[in-house]
Every structure is written in C-alpha cells, then in structure tokens.
Coordinates of C-alpha atoms in Angstrom, one line a residue:
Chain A
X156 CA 215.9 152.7 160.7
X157 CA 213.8 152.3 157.6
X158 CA 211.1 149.8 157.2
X159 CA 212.3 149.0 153.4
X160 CA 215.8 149.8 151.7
X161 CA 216.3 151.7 148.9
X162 CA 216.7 148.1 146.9
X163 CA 213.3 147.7 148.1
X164 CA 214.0 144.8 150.6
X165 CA 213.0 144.7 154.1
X166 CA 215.9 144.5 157.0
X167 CA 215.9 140.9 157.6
X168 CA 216.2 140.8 153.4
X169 CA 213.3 139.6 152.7
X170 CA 210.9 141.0 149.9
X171 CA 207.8 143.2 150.7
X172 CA 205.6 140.2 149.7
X173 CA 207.8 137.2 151.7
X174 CA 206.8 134.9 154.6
X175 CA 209.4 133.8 156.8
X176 CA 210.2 130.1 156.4
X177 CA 207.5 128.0 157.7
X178 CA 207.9 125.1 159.2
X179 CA 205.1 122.9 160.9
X180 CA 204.6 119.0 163.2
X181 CA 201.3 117.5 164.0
X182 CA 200.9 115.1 166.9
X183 CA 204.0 116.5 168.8
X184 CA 202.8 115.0 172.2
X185 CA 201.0 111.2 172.9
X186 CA 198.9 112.2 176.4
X187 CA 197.0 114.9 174.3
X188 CA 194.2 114.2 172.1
X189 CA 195.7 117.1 169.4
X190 CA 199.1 118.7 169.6
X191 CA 201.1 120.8 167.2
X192 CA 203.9 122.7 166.5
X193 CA 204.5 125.6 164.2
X194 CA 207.5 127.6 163.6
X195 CA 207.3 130.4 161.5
X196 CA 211.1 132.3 161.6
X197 CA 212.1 132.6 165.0
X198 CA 208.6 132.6 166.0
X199 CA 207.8 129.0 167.9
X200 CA 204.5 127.9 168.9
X201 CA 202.7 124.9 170.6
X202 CA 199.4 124.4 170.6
X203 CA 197.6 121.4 172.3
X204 CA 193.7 120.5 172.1
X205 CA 191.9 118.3 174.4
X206 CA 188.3 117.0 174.0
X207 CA 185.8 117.0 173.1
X208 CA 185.1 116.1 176.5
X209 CA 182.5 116.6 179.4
X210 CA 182.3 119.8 180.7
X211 CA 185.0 120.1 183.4
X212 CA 183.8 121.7 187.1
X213 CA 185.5 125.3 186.8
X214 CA 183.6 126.1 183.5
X215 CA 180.2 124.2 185.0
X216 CA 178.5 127.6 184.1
X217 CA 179.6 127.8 180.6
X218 CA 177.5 124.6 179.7
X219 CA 175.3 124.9 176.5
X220 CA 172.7 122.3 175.0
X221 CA 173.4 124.5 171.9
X222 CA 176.7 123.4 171.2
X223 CA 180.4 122.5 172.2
X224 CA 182.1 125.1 174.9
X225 CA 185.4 126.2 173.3
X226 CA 188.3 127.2 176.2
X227 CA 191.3 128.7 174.8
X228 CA 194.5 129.6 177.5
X229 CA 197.1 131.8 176.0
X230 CA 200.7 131.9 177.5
X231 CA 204.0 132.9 176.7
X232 CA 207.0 130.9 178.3
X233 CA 209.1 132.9 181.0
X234 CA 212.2 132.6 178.5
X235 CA 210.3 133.6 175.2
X236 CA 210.8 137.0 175.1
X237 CA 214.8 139.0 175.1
X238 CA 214.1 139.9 178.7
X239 CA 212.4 137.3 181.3
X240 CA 208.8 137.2 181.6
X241 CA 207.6 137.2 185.2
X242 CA 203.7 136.4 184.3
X243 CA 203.4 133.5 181.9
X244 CA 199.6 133.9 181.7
X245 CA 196.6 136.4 182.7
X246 CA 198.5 139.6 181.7
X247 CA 196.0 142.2 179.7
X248 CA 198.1 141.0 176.9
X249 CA 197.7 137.5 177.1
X250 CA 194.2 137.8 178.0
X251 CA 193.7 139.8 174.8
X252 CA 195.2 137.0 172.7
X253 CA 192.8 134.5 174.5
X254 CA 189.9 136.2 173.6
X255 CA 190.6 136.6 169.6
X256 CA 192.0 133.1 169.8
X257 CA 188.0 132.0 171.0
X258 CA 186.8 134.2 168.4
X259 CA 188.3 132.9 165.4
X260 CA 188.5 128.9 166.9
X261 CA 184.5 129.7 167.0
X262 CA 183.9 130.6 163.7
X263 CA 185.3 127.5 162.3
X264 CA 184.2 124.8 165.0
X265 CA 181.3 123.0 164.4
X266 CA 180.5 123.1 167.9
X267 CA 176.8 122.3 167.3
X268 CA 177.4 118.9 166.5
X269 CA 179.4 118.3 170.1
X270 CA 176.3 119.8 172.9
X271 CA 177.1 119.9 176.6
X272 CA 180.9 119.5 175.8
X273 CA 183.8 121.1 176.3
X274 CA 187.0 121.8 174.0
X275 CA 190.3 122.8 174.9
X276 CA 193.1 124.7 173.2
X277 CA 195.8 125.5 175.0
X278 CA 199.0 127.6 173.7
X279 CA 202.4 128.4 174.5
X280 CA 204.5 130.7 172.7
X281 CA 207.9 129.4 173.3
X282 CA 209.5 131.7 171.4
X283 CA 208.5 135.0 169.9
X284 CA 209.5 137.0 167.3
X285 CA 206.6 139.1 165.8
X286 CA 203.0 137.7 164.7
X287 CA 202.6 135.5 167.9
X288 CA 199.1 135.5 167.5
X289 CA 199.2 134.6 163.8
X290 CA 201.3 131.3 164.8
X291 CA 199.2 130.6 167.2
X292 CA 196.0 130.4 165.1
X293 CA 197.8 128.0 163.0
X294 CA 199.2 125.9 165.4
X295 CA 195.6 125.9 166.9
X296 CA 193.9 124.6 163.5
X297 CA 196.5 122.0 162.9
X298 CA 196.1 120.9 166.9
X299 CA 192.2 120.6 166.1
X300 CA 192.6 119.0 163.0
X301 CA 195.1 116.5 164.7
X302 CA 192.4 116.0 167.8
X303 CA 190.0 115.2 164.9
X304 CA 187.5 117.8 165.7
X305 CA 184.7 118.9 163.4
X306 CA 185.6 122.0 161.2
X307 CA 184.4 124.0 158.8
X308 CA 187.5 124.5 157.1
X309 CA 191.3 125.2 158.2
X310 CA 191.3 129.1 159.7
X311 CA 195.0 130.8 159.1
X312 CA 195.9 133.7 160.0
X313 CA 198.9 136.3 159.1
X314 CA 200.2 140.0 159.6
X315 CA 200.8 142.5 157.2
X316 CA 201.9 146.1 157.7
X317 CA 202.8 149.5 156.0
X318 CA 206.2 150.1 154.9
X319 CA 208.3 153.0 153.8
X320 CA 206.7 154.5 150.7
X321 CA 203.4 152.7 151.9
X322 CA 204.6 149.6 150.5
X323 CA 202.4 146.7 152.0
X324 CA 204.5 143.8 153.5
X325 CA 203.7 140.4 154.9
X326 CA 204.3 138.6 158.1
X327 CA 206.1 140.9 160.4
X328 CA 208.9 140.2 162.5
X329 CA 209.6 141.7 166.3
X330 CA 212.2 144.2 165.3
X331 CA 209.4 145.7 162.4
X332 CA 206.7 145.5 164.8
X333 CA 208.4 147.2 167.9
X334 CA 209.9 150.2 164.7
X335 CA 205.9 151.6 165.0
X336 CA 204.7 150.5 161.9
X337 CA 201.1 149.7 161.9
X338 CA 200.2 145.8 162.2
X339 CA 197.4 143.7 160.9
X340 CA 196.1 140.7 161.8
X341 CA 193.6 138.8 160.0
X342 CA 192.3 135.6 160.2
X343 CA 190.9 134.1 157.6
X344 CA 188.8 130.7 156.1
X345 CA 190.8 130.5 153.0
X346 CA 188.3 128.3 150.9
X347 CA 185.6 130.7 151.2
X348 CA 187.9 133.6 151.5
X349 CA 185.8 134.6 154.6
X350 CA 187.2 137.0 157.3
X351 CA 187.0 135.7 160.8
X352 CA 188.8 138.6 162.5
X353 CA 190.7 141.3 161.9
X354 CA 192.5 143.2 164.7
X355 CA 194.7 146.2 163.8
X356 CA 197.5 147.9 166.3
X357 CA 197.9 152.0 164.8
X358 CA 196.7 154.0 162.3
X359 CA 197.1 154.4 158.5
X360 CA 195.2 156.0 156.2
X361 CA 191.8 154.3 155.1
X362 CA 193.2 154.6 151.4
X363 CA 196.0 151.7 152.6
X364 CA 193.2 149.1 154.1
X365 CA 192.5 147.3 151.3
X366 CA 196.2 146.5 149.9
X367 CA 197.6 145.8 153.0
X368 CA 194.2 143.5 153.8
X369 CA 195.0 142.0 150.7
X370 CA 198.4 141.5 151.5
X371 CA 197.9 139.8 155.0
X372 CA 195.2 137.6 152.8
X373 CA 197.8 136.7 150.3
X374 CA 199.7 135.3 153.1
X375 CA 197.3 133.5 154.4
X376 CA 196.8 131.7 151.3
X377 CA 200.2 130.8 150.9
X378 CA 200.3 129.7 154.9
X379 CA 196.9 127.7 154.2
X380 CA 199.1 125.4 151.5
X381 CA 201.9 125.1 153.5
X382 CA 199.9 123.8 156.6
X383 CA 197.5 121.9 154.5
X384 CA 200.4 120.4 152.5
X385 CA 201.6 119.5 156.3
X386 CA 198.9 117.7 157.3
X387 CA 198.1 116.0 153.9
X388 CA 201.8 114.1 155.0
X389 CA 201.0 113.5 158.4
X390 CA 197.9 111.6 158.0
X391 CA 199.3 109.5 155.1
X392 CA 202.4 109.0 157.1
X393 CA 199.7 107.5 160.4
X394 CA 197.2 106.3 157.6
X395 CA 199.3 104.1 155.3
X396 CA 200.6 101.7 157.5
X397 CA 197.3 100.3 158.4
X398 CA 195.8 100.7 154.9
X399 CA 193.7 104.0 156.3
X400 CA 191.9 101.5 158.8
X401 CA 190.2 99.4 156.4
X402 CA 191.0 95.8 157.3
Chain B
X208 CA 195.2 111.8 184.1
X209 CA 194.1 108.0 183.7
X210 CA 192.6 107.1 187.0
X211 CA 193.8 103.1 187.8
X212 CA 191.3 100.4 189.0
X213 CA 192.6 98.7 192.3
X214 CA 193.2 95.4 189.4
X215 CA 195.3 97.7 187.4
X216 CA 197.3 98.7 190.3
X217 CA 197.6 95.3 191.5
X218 CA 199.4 94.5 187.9
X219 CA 201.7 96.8 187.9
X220 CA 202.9 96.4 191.6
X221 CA 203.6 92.8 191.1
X222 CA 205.1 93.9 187.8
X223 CA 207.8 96.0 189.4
X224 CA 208.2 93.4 192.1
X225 CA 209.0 90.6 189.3
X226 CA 211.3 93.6 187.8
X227 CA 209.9 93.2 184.9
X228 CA 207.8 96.5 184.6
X229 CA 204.8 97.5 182.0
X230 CA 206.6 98.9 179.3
X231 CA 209.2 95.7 179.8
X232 CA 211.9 97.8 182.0
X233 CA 213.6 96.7 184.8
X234 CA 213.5 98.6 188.3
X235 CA 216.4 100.6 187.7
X236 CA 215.9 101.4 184.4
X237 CA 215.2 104.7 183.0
X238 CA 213.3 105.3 179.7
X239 CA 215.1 106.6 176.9
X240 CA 216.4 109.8 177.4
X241 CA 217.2 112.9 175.1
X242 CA 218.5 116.0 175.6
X243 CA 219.1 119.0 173.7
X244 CA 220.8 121.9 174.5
X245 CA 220.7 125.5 172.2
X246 CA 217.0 125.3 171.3
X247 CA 216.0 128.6 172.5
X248 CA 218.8 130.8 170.5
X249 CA 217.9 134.1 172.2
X250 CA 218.1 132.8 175.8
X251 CA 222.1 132.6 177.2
X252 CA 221.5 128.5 177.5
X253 CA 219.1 126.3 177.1
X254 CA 218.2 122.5 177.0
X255 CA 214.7 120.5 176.2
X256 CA 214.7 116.9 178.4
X257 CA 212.6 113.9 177.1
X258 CA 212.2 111.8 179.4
X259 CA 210.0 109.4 177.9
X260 CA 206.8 111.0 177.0
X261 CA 208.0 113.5 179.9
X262 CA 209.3 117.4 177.9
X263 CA 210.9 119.4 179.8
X264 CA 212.8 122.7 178.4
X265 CA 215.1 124.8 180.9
X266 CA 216.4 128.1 180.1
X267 CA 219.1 130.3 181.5
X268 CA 219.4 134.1 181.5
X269 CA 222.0 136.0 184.1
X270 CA 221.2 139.5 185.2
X271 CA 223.8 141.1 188.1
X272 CA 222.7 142.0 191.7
X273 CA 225.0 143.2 194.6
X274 CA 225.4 140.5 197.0
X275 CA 224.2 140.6 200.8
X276 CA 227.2 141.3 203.6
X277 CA 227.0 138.0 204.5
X278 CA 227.7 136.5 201.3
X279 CA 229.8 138.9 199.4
X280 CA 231.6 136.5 196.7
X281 CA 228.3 134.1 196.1
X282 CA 225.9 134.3 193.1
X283 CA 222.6 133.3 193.2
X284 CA 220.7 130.6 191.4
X285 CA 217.0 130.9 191.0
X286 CA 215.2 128.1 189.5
X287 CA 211.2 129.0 188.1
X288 CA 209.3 126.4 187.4
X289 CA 205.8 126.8 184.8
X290 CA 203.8 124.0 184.7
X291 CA 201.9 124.4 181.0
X292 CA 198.6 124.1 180.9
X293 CA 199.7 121.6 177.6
X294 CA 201.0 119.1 179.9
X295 CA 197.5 118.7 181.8
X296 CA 194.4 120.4 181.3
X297 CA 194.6 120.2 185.4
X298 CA 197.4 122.8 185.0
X299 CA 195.0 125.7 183.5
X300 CA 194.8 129.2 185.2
X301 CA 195.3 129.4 188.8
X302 CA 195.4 126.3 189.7
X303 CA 198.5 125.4 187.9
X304 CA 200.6 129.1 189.0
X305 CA 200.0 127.5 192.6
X306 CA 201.2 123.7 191.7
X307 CA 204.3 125.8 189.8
X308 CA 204.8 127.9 192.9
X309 CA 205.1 124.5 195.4
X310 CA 207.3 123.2 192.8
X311 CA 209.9 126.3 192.6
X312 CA 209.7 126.1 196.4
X313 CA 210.8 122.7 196.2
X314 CA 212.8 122.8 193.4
X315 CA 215.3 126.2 195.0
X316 CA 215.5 124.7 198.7
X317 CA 217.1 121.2 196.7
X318 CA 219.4 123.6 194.8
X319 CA 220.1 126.1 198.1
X320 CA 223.1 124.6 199.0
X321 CA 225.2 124.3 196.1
X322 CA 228.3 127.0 196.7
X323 CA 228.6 129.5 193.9
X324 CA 231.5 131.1 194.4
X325 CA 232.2 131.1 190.4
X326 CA 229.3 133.3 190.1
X327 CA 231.1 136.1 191.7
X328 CA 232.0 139.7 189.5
X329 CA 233.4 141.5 192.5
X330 CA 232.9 140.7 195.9
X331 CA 230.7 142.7 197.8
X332 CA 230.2 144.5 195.0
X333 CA 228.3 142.9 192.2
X334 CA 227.2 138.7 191.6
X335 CA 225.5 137.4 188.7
X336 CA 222.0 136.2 189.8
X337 CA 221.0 133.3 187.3
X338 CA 217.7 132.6 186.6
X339 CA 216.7 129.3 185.3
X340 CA 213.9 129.1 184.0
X341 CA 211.4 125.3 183.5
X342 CA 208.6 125.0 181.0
X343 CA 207.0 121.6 181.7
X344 CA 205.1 120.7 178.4
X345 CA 204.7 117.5 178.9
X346 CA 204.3 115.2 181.6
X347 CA 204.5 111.4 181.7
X348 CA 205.8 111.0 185.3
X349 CA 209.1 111.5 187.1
X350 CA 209.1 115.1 186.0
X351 CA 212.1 116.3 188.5
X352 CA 214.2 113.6 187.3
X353 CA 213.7 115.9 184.0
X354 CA 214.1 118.9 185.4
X355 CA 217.2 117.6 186.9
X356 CA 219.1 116.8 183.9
X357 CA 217.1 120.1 181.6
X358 CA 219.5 122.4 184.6
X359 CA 222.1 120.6 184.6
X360 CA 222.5 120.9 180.7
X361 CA 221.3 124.3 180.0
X362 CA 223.9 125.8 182.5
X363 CA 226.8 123.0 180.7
X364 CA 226.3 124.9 177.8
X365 CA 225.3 128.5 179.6
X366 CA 227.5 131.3 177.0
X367 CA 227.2 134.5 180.1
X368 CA 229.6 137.5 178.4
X369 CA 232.6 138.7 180.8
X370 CA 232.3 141.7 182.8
X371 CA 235.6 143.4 183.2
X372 CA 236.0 145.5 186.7
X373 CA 238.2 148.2 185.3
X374 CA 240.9 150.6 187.7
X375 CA 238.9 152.3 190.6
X376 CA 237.8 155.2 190.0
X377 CA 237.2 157.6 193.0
X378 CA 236.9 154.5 195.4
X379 CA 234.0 152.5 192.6
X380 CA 234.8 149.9 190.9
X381 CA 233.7 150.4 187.1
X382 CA 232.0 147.1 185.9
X383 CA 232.2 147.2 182.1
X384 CA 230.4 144.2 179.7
X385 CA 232.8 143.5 176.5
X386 CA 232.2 144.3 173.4
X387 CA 233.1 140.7 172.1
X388 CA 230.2 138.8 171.5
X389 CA 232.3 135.6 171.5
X390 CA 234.1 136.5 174.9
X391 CA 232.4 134.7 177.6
X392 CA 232.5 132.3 180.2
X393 CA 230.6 129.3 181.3
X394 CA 229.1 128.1 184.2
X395 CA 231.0 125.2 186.8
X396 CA 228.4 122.4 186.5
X397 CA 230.6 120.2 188.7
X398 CA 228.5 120.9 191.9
X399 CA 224.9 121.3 190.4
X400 CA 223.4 118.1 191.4
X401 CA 221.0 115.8 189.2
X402 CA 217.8 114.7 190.6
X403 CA 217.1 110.9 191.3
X404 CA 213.5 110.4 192.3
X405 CA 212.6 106.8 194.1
X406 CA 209.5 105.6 194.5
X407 CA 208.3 102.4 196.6
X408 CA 206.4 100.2 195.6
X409 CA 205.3 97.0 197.5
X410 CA 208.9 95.8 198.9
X411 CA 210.7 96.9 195.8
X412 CA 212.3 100.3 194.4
X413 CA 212.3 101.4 191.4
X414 CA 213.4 104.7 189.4
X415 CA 211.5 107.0 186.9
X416 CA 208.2 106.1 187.4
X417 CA 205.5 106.9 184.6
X418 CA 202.1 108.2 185.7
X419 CA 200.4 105.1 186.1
X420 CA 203.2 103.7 188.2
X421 CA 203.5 107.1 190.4
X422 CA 200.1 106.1 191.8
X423 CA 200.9 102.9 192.7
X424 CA 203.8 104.1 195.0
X425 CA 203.4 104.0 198.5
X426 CA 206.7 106.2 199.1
X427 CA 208.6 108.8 196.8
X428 CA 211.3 110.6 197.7
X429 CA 214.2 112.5 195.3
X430 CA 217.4 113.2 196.3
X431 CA 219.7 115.4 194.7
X432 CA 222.9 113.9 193.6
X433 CA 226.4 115.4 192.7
X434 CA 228.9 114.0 190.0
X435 CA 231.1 112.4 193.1
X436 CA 227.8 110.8 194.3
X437 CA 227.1 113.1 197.4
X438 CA 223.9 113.6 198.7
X439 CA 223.1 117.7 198.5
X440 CA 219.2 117.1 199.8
X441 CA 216.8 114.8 200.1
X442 CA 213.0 115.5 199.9
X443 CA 209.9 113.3 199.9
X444 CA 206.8 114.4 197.7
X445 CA 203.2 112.7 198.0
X446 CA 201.7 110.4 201.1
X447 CA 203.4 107.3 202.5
X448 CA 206.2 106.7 204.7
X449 CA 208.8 104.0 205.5
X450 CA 211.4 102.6 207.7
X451 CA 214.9 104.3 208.8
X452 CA 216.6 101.5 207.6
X453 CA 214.9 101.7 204.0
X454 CA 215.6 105.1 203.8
X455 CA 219.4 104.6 203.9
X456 CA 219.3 101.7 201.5
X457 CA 217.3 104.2 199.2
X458 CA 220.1 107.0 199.8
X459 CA 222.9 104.8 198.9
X460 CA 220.9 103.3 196.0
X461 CA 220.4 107.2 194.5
X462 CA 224.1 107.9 194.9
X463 CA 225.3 105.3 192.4
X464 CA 222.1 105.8 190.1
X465 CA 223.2 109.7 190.1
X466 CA 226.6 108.8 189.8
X467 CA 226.0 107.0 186.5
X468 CA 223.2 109.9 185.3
X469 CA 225.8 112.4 186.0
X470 CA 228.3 110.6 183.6
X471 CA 225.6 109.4 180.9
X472 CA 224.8 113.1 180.9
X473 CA 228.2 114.8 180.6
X474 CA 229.3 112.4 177.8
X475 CA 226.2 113.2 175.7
X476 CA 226.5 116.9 176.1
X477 CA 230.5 116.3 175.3
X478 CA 229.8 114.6 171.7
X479 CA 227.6 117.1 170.9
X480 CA 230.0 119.8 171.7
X481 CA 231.7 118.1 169.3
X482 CA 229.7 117.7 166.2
X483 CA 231.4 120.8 164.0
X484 CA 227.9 121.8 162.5
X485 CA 224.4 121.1 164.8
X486 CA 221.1 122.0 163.2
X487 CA 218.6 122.1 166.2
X488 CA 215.7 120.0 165.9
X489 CA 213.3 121.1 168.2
X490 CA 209.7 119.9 167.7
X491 CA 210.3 119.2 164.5
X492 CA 212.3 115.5 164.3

C-alpha cells in the first residue's frame, strides 16, 4: 500500500497538508479541578489535572522549594486499541509517553510561582488511532488551562511524516503509522514558535528534517487556533452569565 | 475525596431519614441517568453510564476458547474493571491496579452464575469467551449501580459476527467466520442482572448514594437483580452490619427497584434503536 495516490491524496483522502477533524470540551468532569476532552479523528483523549495542591505522601521525595512538582500518569483504556489491552498503565510504552508528557507540561508551567506543590495530569487514551501522544498534549494544555494553572503559553503538539515521493504529511493516522513510514512528533509554544520536544520513530534522510519539521509545525499552528478558539468559547460561555465575576 | 465533619454527617443522616435528601431526592430515587451505547466504534459493543456525576464506559470484545469437559455448551463472561486514575487522584499507579483487581473479583463472582448457554459455537468444541471491559472515569458514588447498567447495555447492543461450523472433515469440525460484515448475532441480555446497591443509613434505606452520603452509611450491600426481579447474588462492600430481618426487607426492596431499572433501561436502549440516524455524542454534548 502506498502512503500517497497517484492523485496525490493520502488513503483516508485527505491532502498531504490536512489535519483530521478536531474537535475539543473543556470542563468535561465537576470532581476535578481541570478536565478535558480532545478528539482528533478516531483518536479520543481525556485529560484531567488536579492541583495545585500539597505534595501528596508517595511523591514526599519529589518536594522542591524551587517550584511546583508536575506528576503526569499515562494510560491507555483496555478497549482502546483493535485487540484488548491487558496493561492499562506501566508498559515501556506508556511509561515512555509519561516521561515526554513531563517534559513538555514543564516547559510551559510556571511551576516557580506554585513551591512545595504538587500538579497532576492524568490521561487516558480512550481511543486510538495514530498521534496518541499529540492528543494528549493537547488535551493536557486545555485540562491545565481549565484547572487555571499558571502558563507560559498553550503547548500543542502534532505528527508529521514522510510520504511516497518524500512528500511531507500532517497528523498521521494508525493505519500510516503501523505502514513504516517515519513519524514526528513535535511539541511546540506556538506564540514564540519555540520547540519543546521533538521525538522521532525511524529514519529519513537529514535533507527531509526541516520540511517535514515544518510541516508537523504547520499543524501545530492550525491545532493552536482550533483549541484556543475552543477555550475562547468555554470561558465566555462560564464567564458571561455572571458578568466575568464583577458584581 | 471530601472528608465530612461528624455535623455534616449528622445533616445528611437526618436528611435521608426526613427523605428528603441533599440534592432534594427522595430515598429511592436515583439521579438522572444516561446511557449511551456505540461510543467506542472499533470495540463489538459499547455503552458510557452517567450516573450523576458518576462515568462509567463498558466495552465488549468476544474472542473463542474451547470449553472445559464440564461445561461443554457454556461461554464465558469476564468482566475487567480499570479504575482511572481521572476519577481520583487515589486511583494512580499501583494502588489503583489493586482497588481494580478487588473490584473485578467482586464484580465476576456477582456475574458467575448467569447460564450462558447462548454463548455456545459448538459444544465441546469451541465458546465465545466475552470480555467486558469497565473504564471508571469518574466517580460520584454508587459506581456498581453504573457498572451494572454500562454491561447490561453494551452487551444489548453487542454486534459478535457468526461463526459457521461447516461438514466434518476427517472427524474436525471446520469453524469458519463469515465474510458478511452485517451478519451477526447479539447477545441474550434477559438473564444479565443489573446491580442495585443499598446503603443504610440511621433506620432508613436509600439507593444510589453519592460520595458524601456513602460515608454516612452504616451498611451497604448490592445485589444483583434480573428483569423478572430474581436475586442472582448478593454482596456487601465496606464496614457495618445489620439484622436478619433487615436484610430480607432490603432483598425484597432491590427486587422491585431492579425490576423497574431493568425496564427503564431496556425502553431507553429500545427508542434509541429506533432513531434512523444517531450521531454519537460522547464527551462532547
């Protein structure tokens, strides 16, 4: 199976350069302080954020009078993959996802405004279909932004990959990620155009870094005004009715 | 989860006891409930419960096994439960796989004897084993009473595709899937029970209890009900204890309450068989 038709189009139809439809809720659950939801095609994520808080017993050691201790969990529901997941959590791949998930929360949090305290961001993939990890960035910012926690600015992130004829294309599904192509993932402060990771799966040549970087970035600009249009509507849909909580 | 003060418990205990309860309910009085089924499109069926601010999404997949000698014509149902760290932070890591794992216990010896003769390819030969599995998102109390229902409707609505045993050949059976993606079967639901969870507080019972009143119970115990109001199991969860003669009362109260869920339940999955076009919400509404 090719990557790209001979029309140029990718096998889901879409164009080189297309996201899959994005579609995003804050404030999805009441008990938590943030909570969020993003869908981005058949991909589904939840992310949840509690705290700021005091820093709970199990992560005693992790207490800092430098700043805020961010704790990210990982997991992938038992029905989100084709074939039944027997470990939700603590698998090398999870694992892997939690660690880049701390990175990149990191680099926007200001966590040296919150000392001795301790943030949670919990996710769970409920479904997935390619770029997990990108969704769950996402779902993560909007969670934080929704808990009200100090940022630097909103951190996206988004896939790209090498097609057939080294075409660079956007947001990769499942069924283009398990073909072999290459994938990128970058997550980036869109504002300042900053990178705050960038993990790669494969190998291409170093000639194709920069389009298909730009490419991922691309999407992550277009991802940054869908989410930030998102939120934008959720807070004047909480703020209006008590006239933004002036009296 | 909010710790109560012995004055806040003493509010809500008299509360229930007026049966007038904090959010204005009356003992026997469940919050709203919504279900819907199809929202994980890859799995074979599935349903998200909310039960109040209780979310609870179950998902079926059926894989084959070949039964034991002693039951050659039974299928198996296997219920996992995952508690998500996003319903308590409590929940995160280990701690929360162990909480899961007493669940599922729980959960499979409540569902253990339900017959499943319907589950059967060939006897003795291959069953389908059915695993069901729980994601608890969200809790807000009275969490089996969710899980209950989130089965019940993710196997009403379970699409499994047909297996054909074709002619023997050389003494084996040859088990073929069709081709048809539209030729399947459902599930039976009319024996899997829904769960009705009591708890006791001060003289008085009531039914789905939220957090806050969960820890002003004295006695909980959930029994699981069938559509004809039969009692499949009982089992009792937390501290406390009570008289014989309360205990029947609570049975026969659960087998009308279950009678009525059961009924509530099918007609709501029933008109929305019907609707001719059903965009699924999700998260999103």
């Amino acid at each position: 199976m090719e990557l790209l038709n001979d029309q140029g189009l990718r096998l889901d139809g879409r164009k080189p350069d297309e996201l899959r439809l994005i579609k995003c809720k804050l404030g999805i659950f009441t008990h938590t302080d943030g909570s969020a939801f993003v869908e981005q095609g058949n991909t589904k994520v939840i992310a949840v954020v509690y705290g700021p808080h005091e820093v709970r017993n199990v992560h005693r050691a992790k207490t800092s009078a430098d700043g805020a201790f961010v704790n990210c969990q990982y997991s992938m529901a038992a029905f989100s993959m084709s074939e039944r997941k027997k470990r939700n959590r603590g698998d090398r791949k999870s694992t892997e996802a939690t660690i880049h998930l701390h990175q990149t929360l990191a680099a926007v949090i200001r966590t040296e405004l919150m000392p001795k305290s301790q943030i949670d961001v919990f996710i769970e993939v409920l479904q997935s279909d390619g770029g997990n990890f990108a969704a769950s960035v996402n779902a993560a910012t909007l969670a934080l932004i929704d808990a009200g926690i100090p940022l630097r600015e909103y951190v996206i992130a988004c896939t790209a990959s090498l097609g057939t004829g080294n075409v660079p294309m956007v947001d990769i599904s499942n069924l283009e990620e398990s073909l072999g192509g290459p994938t990128l993932t970058v997550a980036v402060l869109p504002r300042s155009s900053q990178i705050a990771l960038v993990e790669m799966s494969q190998r291409f040549h170093l000639d194709f870094l920069e389009p298909v970087l730009k490419m991922a970035m691309k999407g992550c600009d277009y991802t940054f005004k869908v989410l930030d249009m998102a939120v934008e509507s959720y807070l004047s849909e909480i703020g209006k009715p008590n006239n933004w909580g002036q009296a | 989860m909010v710790r109560l003060s012995p004055e806040e418990k003493i509010y809500i205990i008299h509360g229930v006891e007026d049966n007038i309860r904090e959010d204005g309910r009356s003992q026997t009085q469940y919050r709203p409930i919504e279900v819907e089924t199809g929202i994980i499109p890859s799995a074979m069926g599935s349903a998200r419960v909310k039960l109040g601010n209780t979310d609870v999404i179950a998902c079926v997949k059926a894989d084959t096994f070949t039964p034991t000698w002693n039951k050659p014509d039974e299928g198996k149902l296997q219920l996992h439960v995952d508690l998500s760290a996003t319903a308590s932070p409590w929940f995160e890591g280990r701690r929360g796989e162990q909480t899961s794992e007493e669940i599922t216990t729980i959960l499979n010896k409540a569902y253990e004897s339900i017959k499943l003769e319907s589950f059967c390819i060939v006897p003795q030969v291959k069953c389908w084993l059915v695993d069901v599995d729980i994601s608890v998102l969200s809790c807000d109390g009275n969490m089996y009473d969710a899980i209950g229902f989130a089965v019940k409707a993710a196997l009403a609505t379970t699409m499994v595709p047909k297996i054909v045993a074709s002619e023997e050949d050389e003494g084996e059976k040859e088990l073929q899937i069709t081709d048809d993606p539209f030729d399947t079967w459902t599930p039976n639901v009319s024996n899997i029970p829904c769960l009705v969870t009591l708890s006791k507080v001060g003289d008085s019972v009531m039914v789905d209890a939220t957090n806050k009143e969960e820890q002003c119970s004295s006695f909980t115990c959930i029994l699981a009900v069938t559509e004809t109001g039969k009692i499949l199991s009982t089992f009792k969860v937390g501290p406390g204890s009570v008289q014989p003669v309360t205990f029947s009362k609570l049975i026969l109260e659960a087998s009308s309450i279950g009678r009525s869920l059961h009924s509530e339940l099918l007609s709501a999955l029933k008109k929305e068989n019907g609707l001719r076009k059903r965009e699924i919400h999700g998260f999103l509404n």
